[in-house]
Coordinates of C-alpha atoms and ligand atoms in Angstrom, one line a residue:
M237 CA -14.2 21.2 4.9
P238 CA -12.6 23.6 7.4
T239 CA -14.9 25.6 9.7
E240 CA -14.0 28.1 12.4
T241 CA -14.8 25.4 15.1
V242 CA -13.4 22.0 13.8
Y243 CA -13.1 20.3 10.4
G244 CA -16.4 18.8 9.1
L245 CA -17.0 15.8 6.8
A246 CA -19.5 17.1 4.4
A247 CA -22.1 15.7 2.0
D248 CA -25.3 17.0 0.3
A249 CA -27.7 17.3 3.2
L250 CA -30.7 16.7 1.0
N251 CA -29.4 13.4 -0.4
G252 CA -29.8 10.4 2.0
K253 CA -27.4 8.2 0.1
A254 CA -24.6 10.7 0.2
V255 CA -25.2 11.3 3.9
A256 CA -25.1 7.5 4.6
K257 CA -21.5 7.6 3.3
I258 CA -20.5 10.0 6.1
F259 CA -21.6 7.5 8.7
K260 CA -19.7 4.7 7.0
A261 CA -16.4 6.7 6.8
K262 CA -16.5 7.9 10.4
G263 CA -17.9 4.7 11.9
R264 CA -20.6 6.8 13.4
P265 CA -23.6 5.2 15.1
A266 CA -26.7 5.6 12.9
D267 CA -28.8 7.1 15.8
N268 CA -26.6 10.2 16.0
P269 CA -28.0 13.1 13.9
L270 CA -25.9 15.5 11.8
I271 CA -25.8 19.3 11.6
V272 CA -27.0 20.9 8.4
H273 CA -24.7 23.8 7.3
I274 CA -25.9 26.7 5.2
S275 CA -24.1 29.8 3.8
D276 CA -26.9 32.3 4.3
F277 CA -29.9 32.6 6.6
S278 CA -32.3 32.8 3.6
E279 CA -31.4 29.2 2.7
I280 CA -33.5 27.9 5.6
E281 CA -36.6 29.2 3.7
K282 CA -35.2 28.6 0.2
Y283 CA -34.7 24.9 0.8
R284 CA -37.7 24.7 3.3
L285 CA -35.5 23.0 5.9
V286 CA -37.8 23.6 8.9
R287 CA -41.5 23.7 9.6
E288 CA -41.3 27.3 10.9
I289 CA -38.6 29.7 12.1
P290 CA -39.1 30.7 15.7
V291 CA -38.5 34.4 16.5
S292 CA -35.8 33.3 18.9
A293 CA -33.9 31.7 16.0
R294 CA -33.9 35.0 14.1
L295 CA -32.6 36.8 17.2
L296 CA -29.8 34.3 17.7
A297 CA -28.9 34.2 14.0
D298 CA -28.8 38.1 13.9
K299 CA -26.3 38.1 16.8
F300 CA -24.2 35.0 16.3
W301 CA -24.3 33.9 12.6
P302 CA -22.0 33.3 10.8
G303 CA -20.4 31.6 13.9
P304 CA -20.0 28.7 16.3
L305 CA -23.7 28.3 17.1
T306 CA -26.0 25.4 16.0
I307 CA -29.8 25.9 16.3
I308 CA -32.2 23.0 16.5
M309 CA -35.7 23.5 15.1
K310 CA -38.6 21.3 14.0
K311 CA -37.6 19.7 10.7
S312 CA -39.6 19.7 7.4
G313 CA -40.1 16.7 5.1
V314 CA -37.1 17.5 2.9
I315 CA -34.6 16.5 5.6
P316 CA -33.6 12.8 5.0
D317 CA -33.9 10.4 7.9
E318 CA -30.2 9.8 7.7
V319 CA -29.6 13.4 8.7
S320 CA -32.1 13.6 11.6
A321 CA -31.6 10.0 12.7
G322 CA -35.3 9.5 13.2
L323 CA -35.8 12.7 15.3
D324 CA -38.5 15.3 14.3
T325 CA -35.9 18.1 14.5
V326 CA -33.0 19.3 12.5
A327 CA -29.8 21.1 13.7
I328 CA -28.7 24.1 11.5
R329 CA -25.5 26.1 11.5
L330 CA -24.1 29.0 9.4
P331 CA -20.3 28.5 9.8
G332 CA -18.0 31.5 9.8
H333 CA -15.1 30.1 7.8
P334 CA -14.9 31.6 4.3
A335 CA -13.9 28.2 2.7
A336 CA -17.0 26.5 4.3
Q337 CA -19.3 29.2 3.0
A338 CA -17.7 29.1 -0.5
L339 CA -18.1 25.3 -0.6
I340 CA -21.8 25.4 0.4
K341 CA -22.5 28.1 -2.2
A342 CA -20.6 26.1 -4.9
A343 CA -22.5 22.9 -4.0
Q344 CA -25.8 24.8 -4.3
T345 CA -27.2 22.7 -1.5
P346 CA -26.9 22.7 2.3
L347 CA -24.2 20.4 3.6
A348 CA -24.6 17.9 6.4
A349 CA -21.4 17.6 8.3
P350 CA -20.3 16.0 11.5
S351 CA -16.7 16.6 12.8
A352 CA -14.3 14.9 10.4
N353 CA -12.7 12.5 12.9
L354 CA -13.2 8.8 13.4
S355 CA -16.0 8.3 15.9
G356 CA -14.6 8.4 19.4
S357 CA -11.4 10.3 18.7
P358 CA -10.8 14.0 19.3
S359 CA -12.4 16.3 16.8
P360 CA -9.9 17.5 14.1
T361 CA -8.7 21.1 14.1
T362 CA -6.2 20.8 11.3
A363 CA -6.2 19.2 7.8
G364 CA -3.5 16.9 9.1
H365 CA -5.8 15.5 11.9
V366 CA -8.4 14.7 9.2
I367 CA -5.9 12.8 7.1
N368 CA -4.6 10.9 10.1
D369 CA -8.2 9.7 10.9
L370 CA -9.8 9.4 7.5
G371 CA -7.0 9.3 4.9
G372 CA -8.0 6.7 2.2
K373 CA -11.7 6.8 3.3
I374 CA -12.6 10.3 1.9
D375 CA -12.2 12.0 -1.5
A376 CA -10.4 15.2 -0.4
V377 CA -9.7 17.7 2.4
I378 CA -9.8 21.5 1.9
D379 CA -6.9 22.8 3.9
G380 CA -8.1 26.0 5.6
G381 CA -5.4 26.1 8.3
A382 CA -5.9 25.6 12.1
C383 CA -9.5 26.1 13.3
R384 CA -9.9 29.4 15.2
V385 CA -12.2 28.2 18.0
G386 CA -11.0 24.6 18.2
V387 CA -14.0 23.0 19.9
E388 CA -17.3 22.2 18.2
S389 CA -20.2 24.7 18.0
T390 CA -22.6 25.5 20.8
V391 CA -25.8 23.5 20.2
I392 CA -29.1 25.0 21.4
T393 CA -32.6 23.6 20.9
L394 CA -35.6 25.8 20.3
A395 CA -37.8 22.8 19.5
A396 CA -39.4 22.4 23.0
G397 CA -40.2 25.0 25.7
T398 CA -37.4 27.1 27.2
P399 CA -34.3 27.3 24.9
R400 CA -31.8 24.7 26.1
I401 CA -28.1 24.3 25.5
L402 CA -27.3 20.7 24.6
R403 CA -23.6 21.2 24.0
P404 CA -21.4 24.2 25.0
G405 CA -19.0 25.8 22.5
G406 CA -17.6 29.0 21.3
V407 CA -20.8 31.0 21.9
T408 CA -21.3 31.1 25.6
L409 CA -24.3 30.6 27.9
E410 CA -23.8 34.2 29.1
Q411 CA -23.9 35.6 25.5
I412 CA -27.1 33.6 24.7
Q413 CA -28.8 34.7 27.9
A414 CA -28.1 38.3 26.9
V415 CA -30.1 37.8 23.8
L416 CA -32.9 35.4 24.9
G417 CA -33.1 35.9 28.7
D418 CA -34.2 32.5 30.0
V419 CA -31.9 29.6 28.9
D420 CA -31.5 26.1 30.4
V421 CA -28.3 24.0 30.3
D422 CA -29.0 20.4 29.8
D423 CA -28.0 18.2 32.7
A424 CA -25.8 16.1 30.4
V425 CA -23.5 19.1 29.6
L426 CA -21.7 19.0 33.0
H427 CA -22.8 15.7 34.5
K428 CA -22.8 12.0 33.6
L429 CA -26.1 10.9 32.1
K430 CA -27.9 8.7 34.5
D431 CA -28.1 5.0 33.5
G432 CA -31.1 4.5 31.2
A433 CA -31.8 8.2 30.8
A434 CA -32.6 9.4 27.3
A435 CA -30.1 11.9 25.8
A436 CA -31.6 15.1 24.5
S437 CA -28.7 15.1 22.0
P438 CA -27.7 11.6 21.0
G439 CA -24.1 12.6 20.8
M440 CA -23.9 13.2 24.5
K441 CA -24.5 9.5 25.4
Y442 CA -21.3 8.3 23.7
K443 CA -17.9 8.4 25.5
H444 CA -16.3 11.1 23.4
Y445 CA -12.8 12.4 22.8
A446 CA -11.3 9.5 24.7
P447 CA -7.5 9.5 24.4
K448 CA -5.7 6.1 24.9
A449 CA -4.2 7.3 28.1
N450 CA -6.3 7.5 31.3
V451 CA -7.3 11.1 31.8
I452 CA -8.0 12.1 35.5
L453 CA -9.3 15.5 36.5
L454 CA -8.3 17.1 39.8
K455 CA -10.5 19.5 41.6
C456 CA -8.0 21.6 43.5
S457 CA -6.1 24.8 43.8
D458 CA -3.2 25.6 41.4
D459 CA -0.6 24.7 44.0
E460 CA -2.3 21.5 45.0
Y461 CA -2.4 20.5 41.3
I462 CA 1.4 20.9 40.9
D463 CA 2.0 19.1 44.2
Y464 CA -0.3 16.2 43.4
V465 CA 1.1 15.6 39.9
N466 CA 4.7 15.7 41.1
K467 CA 4.0 13.3 44.0
N468 CA 2.2 10.9 41.6
S469 CA 4.8 11.0 38.8
E470 CA 6.1 7.4 38.8
N471 CA 4.1 5.6 36.2
E472 CA 4.4 7.3 32.7
V473 CA 2.5 10.4 33.9
A474 CA 1.8 13.5 31.9
A475 CA 0.2 16.8 32.8
L476 CA -2.4 18.6 30.6
C477 CA -1.8 21.9 32.2
C478 CA -1.4 25.6 31.8
D479 CA 1.6 27.8 30.9
E480 CA 2.2 29.0 34.5
D481 CA 2.5 25.3 35.7
I482 CA 5.3 24.3 33.4
P483 CA 8.4 25.6 35.4
F484 CA 7.1 23.7 38.5
L485 CA 6.1 20.3 37.0
K486 CA 8.5 17.3 37.0
V487 CA 6.5 15.3 34.3
K488 CA 5.9 15.7 30.6
A489 CA 3.8 18.8 30.2
F490 CA 1.2 19.6 27.5
S491 CA 0.0 23.1 28.0
L492 CA -3.4 24.5 26.9
G493 CA -2.4 28.1 27.4
R494 CA -2.6 30.6 30.2
R495 CA -4.8 29.8 33.2
S496 CA -7.3 32.5 32.7
D497 CA -7.5 32.3 28.9
Y498 CA -10.3 29.8 28.2
P499 CA -10.6 30.6 24.5
A500 CA -6.9 29.7 24.1
Q501 CA -7.5 26.5 26.0
A502 CA -10.4 25.6 23.8
H503 CA -8.3 26.3 20.7
R504 CA -5.5 24.0 21.9
L505 CA -7.5 21.2 23.6
F506 CA -8.0 18.7 20.8
D507 CA -4.5 19.1 19.3
E508 CA -2.9 18.5 22.8
L509 CA -5.1 15.4 23.3
R510 CA -3.9 14.1 19.9
R511 CA -0.3 14.8 20.8
I512 CA -0.8 12.9 24.1
D513 CA -2.2 10.0 22.0
D514 CA 0.8 10.0 19.8
D515 CA 3.1 9.4 22.8
E516 CA 2.8 5.7 23.4
S517 CA 4.7 6.0 26.7
I518 CA 2.0 8.0 28.5
C519 CA -0.4 6.0 30.7
T520 CA -2.0 8.6 32.9
V521 CA -2.8 12.3 32.3
Y522 CA -3.6 14.7 35.1
S523 CA -5.6 17.9 34.3
R524 CA -7.4 20.3 36.5
L525 CA -11.2 20.6 36.5
P526 CA -11.7 23.9 34.6
S527 CA -14.1 26.6 35.6
S528 CA -17.4 26.4 33.7
A529 CA -17.7 30.1 33.2
G530 CA -17.7 31.5 29.6
V531 CA -15.9 29.4 27.1
G532 CA -14.6 27.4 30.1
M533 CA -17.9 25.5 30.0
A534 CA -16.9 24.0 26.6
V535 CA -13.5 23.0 27.8
Y536 CA -15.1 21.5 31.0
N537 CA -17.6 19.5 28.9
R538 CA -15.0 18.0 26.6
L539 CA -12.4 17.3 29.3
I540 CA -14.9 15.6 31.6
R541 CA -15.9 13.3 28.8
A542 CA -12.2 12.6 27.9
A543 CA -11.9 11.6 31.5
G544 CA -14.9 9.3 31.5
F545 CA -16.2 11.6 34.3
E546 CA -13.4 10.6 36.6
V547 CA -12.7 13.5 39.0
I548 CA -10.6 13.4 42.1
D549 CA -11.7 16.1 44.6
L550 CA -8.5 17.0 46.6
E551 CA -10.5 19.2 48.9
K552 CA -12.4 16.1 50.1
I553 CA -9.3 13.9 50.7
Ligands
TXA704 O1 -18.8 22.9 15.2 C1 -19.6 21.9 14.8 O2 -20.7 21.8 15.2 C2 -19.0 20.9 13.9 C3 -18.7 21.6 12.6 C4 -18.2 20.6 11.5 O3 -19.8 22.3 12.1 N1 -19.8 19.8 13.7 C5 -20.1 18.9 14.7 O4 -20.9 17.9 14.4 O5 -19.6 19.0 15.8 P1 -21.0 16.5 15.2 O6 -21.9 15.7 14.4 O7 -19.7 16.0 15.6 O8 -21.8 16.9 16.5 C6 -23.2 17.3 16.4 C7 -23.9 17.1 17.7 C8 -24.1 15.7 18.1 O9 -23.8 15.6 19.5 C9 -25.5 15.4 17.7 O10 -26.1 14.4 18.6 C10 -26.2 16.7 18.0 O11 -25.2 17.7 17.6 N2 -27.4 16.9 17.1 C11 -27.5 17.0 15.8 N3 -28.7 17.1 15.4 C12 -29.5 17.1 16.5 C13 -30.9 17.1 16.8 N4 -31.8 17.2 15.8 N5 -31.3 17.0 18.0 C14 -30.4 16.9 19.1 N6 -29.1 16.9 18.9 C15 -28.6 16.9 17.6
MG705 MG1 -18.3 15.0 16.6

């Protein structure tokens, strides 16, 4: 199903057997829990999805639902283990795309849905991406056009102490702070998880969004970026860059949009990573380390994973 973030691979969230088929189609590790999608806030109580609804969940839902925010709460007994992957919590989201809402309403049940990509490849933002990854393994795709946001939802947990962002997305830290005040950002959002450390969100421990080419992030000024890429352009190099860089670059350029336009960069990111994957000749991709302000945090989080946390700090060379 299309959503405003990325396409999701959906099944009846209350049916463990149906949910197990999602894991099979995607090749998803069984210990990575799924998000349960609803079409109206009242369905949380109607289907008794959680033990109780915290006040902070109501505040967030009032402000950001329908929209790209997923809220984790203590789960009730109706959530199959396949959905929660053995955790005592459940992630819930009310998507903004009218086709997703219509599908959930027609199904008359909440829908569990991870991103509709093969595990490890960039999330799909068009119906074509879904077919490329899962054609032959799934029954159908509803084509709802290109996803507006382009990166997955912001995930926040309200299940323990101070609200904590586990994955940044279209709803920003700054927007959530304006509603809740005190909000933490999990260490694993911007840094590599230490060896042996437990992931608050199992999805964060996997190397995600890994294109076939080697992605390297450069921490530098705009001029230094162009200089560095042009000087290192021998071996099948490409630039994942911004519109303003294109006239100056001597290598294949894949632009995410204008330098200051983080929503545009989020919108284009996965499509550009897939286009880079389609070009067999590219071995190395240079991108700059984005700012982590606003929606930039979501771009930063996906890019640093695509790069396997490889950053070259040109200021220190
Ligand atoms: O925008 C989105 O969120 C898309 C669309 C389809 O809604 N869905 C999506 O699902 O991105 P998925 O499965 O690709 O990512 C869900 C993330 C994973 O990192 C997973 O580990 C985490 O949310 N998650 C799900 N339930 C959780 C829970 N109970 N506790 C901690 N993390 C959880
Ligand atoms: Mg995913």
